[in-house]
Amino acid sequence: MRLSRDEASTSTELMSTLSGGRAEPVLDLVAAVNTLHELSAQQLSKLIKDYGNSIIRYVAEDGSHFQIDVEKFARYLPLHLIAVIMAWERDKSTFKYLLCGILLLHSMCDLASRVPKIEQILLDDVKVSEQLIDLVFYLLVILGAYRKDHCHTPNDMVLLHSALVACSLKLLTVIVSPQYEEVAQVLTSYYKVDVFMEATFTAVHKDIKFLQSRLSAEHVESSADTSPTAEETLNHLCQQCDSSLQFLQSLCQQKLFSERLVKNKELCGNGVVLVLVHGVMSLILSSLYDTFSSYMASVSGLKFKALSILLHLCEAESVSYLDEVASSPRSQCICIISLYFYFNFWFPNILFGATEKRKTASWRNFGIV
């Protein structure tokens, strides 16, 4: 999980630019990410206590000795990872390196509860907090723009992509708050919240497409001798997709976020939410997995979360989400009609409950009722 010399050099130049021309020890940061990412918050805390200051010394598995100032590392890690994203070649090594960095940030934020100085830097410093949110934003934009064919993407790249999406979204509940109401407040005030929304739904949808391809019998047969195996890939992919959809579901449950989303005419017109929901509802288990109750439960759980997201948007008070979608020719497609029948199958009582008149009027725009 090492960056090449060229990548490290590019990262150095970008770090210098982003930090106002100050030369920061980027190569030390690279070494720190590669060395410390496997350590838990408890292990990092023990190292700090053992040496009694912010300088920790660590002996790697290969016997090499490593030393770093943890406080400086915490302060510059978000900016360093942003620089890596900007220089991203979208290759496997960079995927791995960024995932190591994100996981390390999770550990560092967990460490903050034990080390007040780290807490002041990562959670209380406004500038660093903004960089952390920017980091998640840039990463989701890049992941959403990943263009490789989902059917022919290697299993290890599929797992890296889905893990990066899920871990990046989860990081927001660590750096902002575990309360989604507070996360919604921060995100809706973010200066690029509309781009964030589109990038997030698009990135999660790509993982759903990866999942659908891995559920097919054809892919199971073609990847029988690969590593990770089809079953290993499917197990982890189900977990990551569930985590990402859980985040979106919890966020859409917040009135502030759902209202902001439905007011975005461009986002509604592009149909990114509907495309994601339709993708989830189209998940089909191949006959090879029919007897695997765990997979059946996982897919059913994903479908429930997807429809829950759509339901919360349909319940927005300021703007009718379905009316906004219906006003765009691009969104008037077969997936909308399919969703209507999914609603009748999954939520017959909810769909035509207290808001029957309003929802029925909205469906008329599609010529359904």
Coordinates of C-alpha atoms in Angstrom, one line a residue:
M1 CA 0.0 0.0 0.0
R2 CA 2.8 2.4 -1.0
L3 CA 2.6 5.5 -3.1
S4 CA 5.1 5.7 -5.9
R5 CA 7.8 8.4 -6.0
D6 CA 5.9 10.3 -8.7
E7 CA 2.7 10.2 -6.7
A8 CA 4.5 11.4 -3.6
S9 CA 6.1 14.2 -5.5
T10 CA 2.8 15.3 -7.0
S11 CA 1.3 15.2 -3.6
T12 CA 4.1 17.3 -2.2
E13 CA 3.5 20.0 -4.8
L14 CA -0.2 20.1 -4.2
M15 CA 0.3 20.1 -0.4
S16 CA 2.6 23.1 -0.8
T17 CA 0.0 24.9 -2.9
L18 CA -2.9 24.1 -0.6
S19 CA -1.0 25.1 2.5
G20 CA 0.0 28.5 1.1
G21 CA 3.4 27.6 -0.1
R22 CA 4.6 26.0 3.2
A23 CA 6.6 22.9 2.7
E24 CA 5.1 20.1 4.8
P25 CA 6.7 16.6 5.5
V26 CA 4.5 14.8 2.9
L27 CA 6.8 11.8 2.6
D28 CA 6.6 11.4 6.4
L29 CA 2.8 11.5 6.1
V30 CA 2.9 8.9 3.4
A31 CA 5.0 6.7 5.6
A32 CA 2.7 7.3 8.5
V33 CA -0.4 6.3 6.6
N34 CA 1.3 3.1 5.3
T35 CA 2.6 2.2 8.7
L36 CA -0.2 3.2 11.2
H37 CA -3.4 2.4 9.3
E38 CA -3.6 -1.1 10.8
L39 CA -3.4 0.2 14.4
S40 CA -6.6 0.7 16.4
A41 CA -7.3 3.8 18.4
Q42 CA -6.5 1.8 21.6
Q43 CA -3.1 0.8 20.1
L44 CA -2.3 4.4 19.1
S45 CA -3.4 5.6 22.6
K46 CA -1.0 3.1 24.2
L47 CA 1.9 4.3 22.0
I48 CA 1.3 7.9 23.1
K49 CA 1.1 7.0 26.7
D50 CA 4.2 4.8 26.5
Y51 CA 6.3 7.8 25.3
G52 CA 4.5 10.5 27.3
N53 CA 4.3 13.0 24.5
S54 CA 3.0 13.5 20.9
I55 CA 6.1 11.8 19.4
I56 CA 5.5 8.1 19.0
R57 CA 7.9 5.4 17.9
Y58 CA 6.8 2.3 16.3
V59 CA 8.5 -0.8 14.9
A60 CA 6.9 -2.1 11.7
E61 CA 6.4 -5.7 10.8
D62 CA 9.4 -5.6 8.6
G63 CA 11.6 -4.5 11.5
S64 CA 11.9 -0.9 10.4
H65 CA 11.7 1.9 13.0
F66 CA 9.2 4.7 12.6
Q67 CA 8.7 8.0 14.4
I68 CA 6.2 10.7 14.0
D69 CA 4.6 13.7 15.8
V70 CA 1.0 12.5 16.1
E71 CA -0.4 16.1 16.6
K72 CA 1.2 17.4 13.4
F73 CA 0.1 14.2 11.6
A74 CA -3.5 14.8 12.7
R75 CA -3.4 18.4 11.6
Y76 CA -2.1 17.7 8.1
L77 CA -3.6 14.3 7.2
P78 CA -6.9 15.6 5.8
L79 CA -5.1 18.1 3.5
H80 CA -2.6 15.4 2.4
L81 CA -5.4 13.0 1.4
I82 CA -7.1 15.8 -0.5
A83 CA -3.9 16.3 -2.4
V84 CA -3.7 12.6 -3.2
I85 CA -7.3 12.8 -4.5
M86 CA -6.4 15.7 -6.8
A87 CA -3.5 13.7 -8.2
W88 CA -5.5 10.5 -8.4
E89 CA -4.8 8.1 -11.3
R90 CA -7.8 5.9 -10.3
D91 CA -5.6 2.9 -9.9
K92 CA -5.6 0.1 -7.4
S93 CA -2.7 1.4 -5.3
T94 CA -4.3 4.8 -4.8
F95 CA -7.7 3.2 -3.9
K96 CA -5.8 1.2 -1.2
Y97 CA -3.9 4.2 0.0
L98 CA -7.0 6.4 0.4
L99 CA -8.9 3.7 2.2
C100 CA -6.0 3.3 4.6
G101 CA -6.1 7.1 5.1
I102 CA -9.8 7.1 5.7
L103 CA -9.7 4.2 8.1
L104 CA -6.8 5.9 9.9
L105 CA -8.9 9.0 10.3
H106 CA -11.6 6.9 11.9
S107 CA -9.1 5.6 14.4
M108 CA -7.7 9.1 15.0
C109 CA -11.1 10.5 15.7
D110 CA -11.8 7.7 18.1
L111 CA -8.5 8.5 19.7
A112 CA -9.6 12.1 20.2
S113 CA -11.8 11.0 23.2
R114 CA -8.6 9.8 25.0
V115 CA -6.2 12.5 23.9
P116 CA -7.5 16.1 24.4
K117 CA -4.9 17.7 22.0
I118 CA -6.0 15.4 19.1
E119 CA -9.7 16.3 19.9
Q120 CA -8.8 20.0 19.7
I121 CA -7.2 19.5 16.3
L122 CA -9.6 17.1 14.5
L123 CA -13.0 17.9 16.1
D124 CA -12.7 21.5 17.5
D125 CA -10.4 23.2 14.9
V126 CA -12.8 24.8 12.4
K127 CA -10.3 24.8 9.6
V128 CA -9.4 21.1 10.0
S129 CA -13.1 20.2 10.3
E130 CA -13.8 22.0 7.0
Q131 CA -10.9 20.1 5.4
L132 CA -12.4 16.8 6.6
I133 CA -15.8 17.6 5.1
D134 CA -14.0 18.7 1.9
L135 CA -12.1 15.4 1.9
V136 CA -15.3 13.4 2.0
F137 CA -16.9 15.6 -0.7
Y138 CA -13.9 15.3 -3.1
L139 CA -13.7 11.6 -2.6
L140 CA -17.4 11.0 -3.3
V141 CA -17.2 13.0 -6.4
I142 CA -14.3 10.9 -7.7
L143 CA -16.0 7.7 -6.7
G144 CA -19.2 8.7 -8.4
A145 CA -17.3 9.4 -11.6
Y146 CA -15.7 6.0 -11.6
R147 CA -16.4 4.8 -15.2
K148 CA -15.2 1.2 -15.4
D149 CA -17.7 -1.4 -16.5
H150 CA -19.3 -2.9 -13.4
C151 CA -19.4 -6.4 -15.0
H152 CA -15.7 -6.5 -15.7
T153 CA -14.3 -4.6 -12.7
P154 CA -12.0 -6.9 -10.7
N155 CA -13.4 -8.1 -7.3
D156 CA -10.7 -6.3 -5.3
M157 CA -11.5 -3.0 -7.0
V158 CA -15.2 -3.5 -6.3
L159 CA -14.5 -4.0 -2.7
L160 CA -12.2 -1.0 -2.5
H161 CA -14.7 1.2 -4.2
S162 CA -17.6 0.1 -2.0
A163 CA -15.5 0.4 1.2
L164 CA -14.4 3.9 0.3
V165 CA -18.0 5.0 -0.2
A166 CA -19.3 3.5 3.0
C167 CA -16.3 4.6 5.2
S168 CA -16.3 8.1 3.8
L169 CA -20.0 8.5 4.6
K170 CA -19.6 7.0 8.0
L171 CA -16.7 9.4 8.7
L172 CA -19.3 12.3 8.6
T173 CA -21.0 10.8 11.7
V174 CA -17.6 10.8 13.4
I175 CA -16.3 14.3 12.6
V176 CA -19.7 16.0 12.8
S177 CA -21.9 14.1 15.2
P178 CA -23.5 10.6 15.6
Q179 CA -26.8 12.5 15.5
Y180 CA -28.1 12.7 11.9
E181 CA -30.0 15.8 12.7
E182 CA -26.7 17.6 13.3
V183 CA -25.1 16.0 10.2
A184 CA -28.0 17.3 8.1
Q185 CA -27.6 20.8 9.5
V186 CA -23.9 20.8 8.6
L187 CA -24.4 19.3 5.1
T188 CA -27.2 21.6 4.1
S189 CA -25.1 24.6 5.0
Y190 CA -22.1 23.2 3.1
Y191 CA -21.3 25.4 0.1
K192 CA -21.5 22.6 -2.4
V193 CA -24.3 20.6 -0.8
D194 CA -26.1 20.1 -4.2
V195 CA -23.0 18.6 -5.8
F196 CA -22.5 16.5 -2.6
M197 CA -26.0 15.1 -2.9
E198 CA -25.7 14.1 -6.5
A199 CA -22.2 12.6 -6.0
T200 CA -23.3 10.5 -3.1
F201 CA -26.4 9.0 -4.7
T202 CA -24.3 8.3 -7.9
A203 CA -21.4 6.7 -6.0
V204 CA -23.8 4.4 -4.0
H205 CA -25.6 3.5 -7.2
K206 CA -22.4 2.3 -8.7
D207 CA -21.9 -0.1 -5.8
I208 CA -25.4 -1.3 -6.3
K209 CA -24.6 -2.1 -9.9
F210 CA -21.5 -3.9 -8.7
L211 CA -23.7 -5.9 -6.4
Q212 CA -26.2 -6.8 -9.1
S213 CA -23.4 -8.1 -11.3
R214 CA -22.0 -10.2 -8.5
L215 CA -25.4 -11.7 -7.8
S216 CA -25.6 -13.1 -11.4
A217 CA -24.8 -16.7 -12.1
E218 CA -22.6 -15.7 -15.0
H219 CA -20.3 -13.7 -12.7
V220 CA -20.1 -16.5 -10.1
E221 CA -18.9 -18.9 -12.8
S222 CA -16.4 -16.5 -14.3
S223 CA -14.8 -15.6 -11.0
A224 CA -14.7 -19.1 -9.4
D225 CA -10.9 -19.2 -9.2
T226 CA -10.2 -15.5 -8.4
S227 CA -9.2 -13.9 -5.2
P228 CA -11.1 -12.6 -3.4
T229 CA -13.7 -15.2 -4.3
A230 CA -17.2 -14.4 -5.5
E231 CA -18.7 -15.3 -2.1
E232 CA -16.2 -13.2 -0.2
T233 CA -16.8 -10.3 -2.5
L234 CA -20.6 -10.7 -2.2
N235 CA -20.5 -10.9 1.6
H236 CA -18.5 -7.7 2.0
L237 CA -20.3 -5.9 -0.8
C238 CA -23.7 -6.5 0.8
Q239 CA -22.3 -5.1 4.1
Q240 CA -20.9 -1.9 2.4
C241 CA -24.0 -1.3 0.4
D242 CA -26.2 -1.7 3.5
S243 CA -24.0 0.8 5.4
S244 CA -24.2 3.4 2.6
L245 CA -27.9 3.0 2.2
Q246 CA -28.4 3.2 5.9
F247 CA -26.6 6.5 5.9
L248 CA -28.8 7.9 3.1
Q249 CA -31.9 6.6 4.7
S250 CA -31.1 8.2 8.1
L251 CA -30.2 11.5 6.4
C252 CA -33.4 11.6 4.3
Q253 CA -35.3 11.0 7.5
Q254 CA -34.2 14.5 8.5
K255 CA -36.7 17.1 7.3
L256 CA -34.0 19.7 6.7
F257 CA -32.1 17.5 4.3
S258 CA -35.1 16.0 2.5
E259 CA -36.6 19.4 2.0
R260 CA -33.3 20.7 0.5
L261 CA -33.1 17.7 -1.8
V262 CA -36.6 18.0 -3.2
K263 CA -36.1 21.7 -3.8
N264 CA -33.2 21.0 -6.1
K265 CA -34.9 20.9 -9.5
E266 CA -31.8 19.8 -11.4
L267 CA -31.2 16.9 -9.0
C268 CA -34.9 15.8 -9.3
G269 CA -34.7 16.2 -13.1
N270 CA -31.6 14.1 -13.4
G271 CA -33.5 11.4 -11.5
V272 CA -30.4 10.3 -9.5
V273 CA -32.4 9.3 -6.5
L274 CA -34.9 7.3 -8.6
V275 CA -32.1 5.6 -10.5
L276 CA -30.6 4.5 -7.2
V277 CA -33.9 3.2 -5.8
H278 CA -34.8 1.5 -9.1
G279 CA -31.3 -0.1 -9.1
V280 CA -31.8 -1.5 -5.6
M281 CA -35.4 -2.7 -6.4
S282 CA -34.0 -4.5 -9.5
L283 CA -31.6 -6.6 -7.5
I284 CA -32.3 -10.3 -8.3
L285 CA -30.6 -13.3 -6.7
S286 CA -29.4 -15.9 -9.1
S287 CA -30.6 -19.5 -8.7
L288 CA -27.2 -20.3 -7.2
Y289 CA -28.0 -18.1 -4.2
D290 CA -31.7 -19.0 -3.7
T291 CA -30.9 -21.2 -0.7
F292 CA -28.8 -18.6 1.0
S293 CA -31.1 -17.0 3.5
S294 CA -28.5 -14.4 4.5
Y295 CA -28.3 -13.0 1.0
M296 CA -32.1 -13.0 0.7
A297 CA -32.3 -11.0 3.9
S298 CA -29.6 -8.6 2.8
V299 CA -31.2 -7.8 -0.5
S300 CA -34.6 -7.4 1.2
G301 CA -33.0 -5.0 3.7
L302 CA -31.5 -3.0 0.9
K303 CA -34.9 -2.7 -0.8
F304 CA -36.6 -1.6 2.3
K305 CA -34.0 1.1 2.9
A306 CA -34.3 2.3 -0.7
L307 CA -38.1 2.6 -0.6
S308 CA -37.9 4.3 2.8
I309 CA -35.6 7.0 1.2
L310 CA -38.2 7.6 -1.6
L311 CA -41.0 7.6 0.9
H312 CA -39.4 10.3 3.0
L313 CA -38.8 12.5 -0.1
C314 CA -42.5 12.0 -1.1
E315 CA -43.5 13.2 2.3
A316 CA -41.7 16.6 2.0
E317 CA -44.0 19.4 2.8
S318 CA -42.7 22.4 0.9
V319 CA -42.5 20.8 -2.5
S320 CA -44.0 17.6 -4.0
Y321 CA -41.1 15.4 -5.0
L322 CA -43.1 13.4 -7.5
D323 CA -44.4 16.6 -9.1
E324 CA -40.8 17.8 -9.5
V325 CA -39.7 14.5 -11.0
A326 CA -42.8 14.5 -13.3
S327 CA -41.9 17.9 -14.7
S328 CA -38.7 16.5 -16.2
P329 CA -39.0 14.5 -19.4
R330 CA -35.7 12.7 -18.6
S331 CA -37.2 11.3 -15.3
Q332 CA -40.5 10.1 -17.0
C333 CA -39.2 6.6 -17.8
I334 CA -40.1 3.1 -17.1
C335 CA -38.4 3.0 -13.7
I336 CA -41.0 5.5 -12.4
I337 CA -43.8 3.2 -13.4
S338 CA -41.9 0.3 -11.8
L339 CA -41.5 2.1 -8.6
Y340 CA -45.3 2.7 -8.5
F341 CA -45.8 -1.1 -8.5
Y342 CA -43.1 -1.6 -6.0
F343 CA -44.8 0.8 -3.7
N344 CA -48.1 -1.1 -4.1
F345 CA -46.3 -4.3 -3.2
W346 CA -44.2 -3.1 -0.3
F347 CA -46.1 -0.2 1.2
P348 CA -49.8 -0.4 0.1
N349 CA -51.0 1.1 3.3
I350 CA -48.5 3.9 3.5
L351 CA -48.8 4.9 -0.2
F352 CA -52.5 5.5 0.0
G353 CA -52.7 6.5 3.7
A354 CA -53.2 10.0 5.2
T355 CA -51.7 11.7 2.1
E356 CA -53.7 9.8 -0.4
K357 CA -55.1 12.8 -2.3
R358 CA -51.7 14.5 -2.7
K359 CA -49.9 11.4 -3.8
T360 CA -52.6 10.3 -6.2
A361 CA -52.5 13.7 -7.8
S362 CA -48.8 13.4 -8.2
W363 CA -49.0 9.9 -9.8
R364 CA -51.6 11.4 -12.3
N365 CA -48.7 13.4 -13.7
F366 CA -47.2 10.1 -14.9
G367 CA -50.5 8.9 -16.3
I368 CA -50.6 6.0 -13.8
V369 CA -53.8 6.8 -11.9

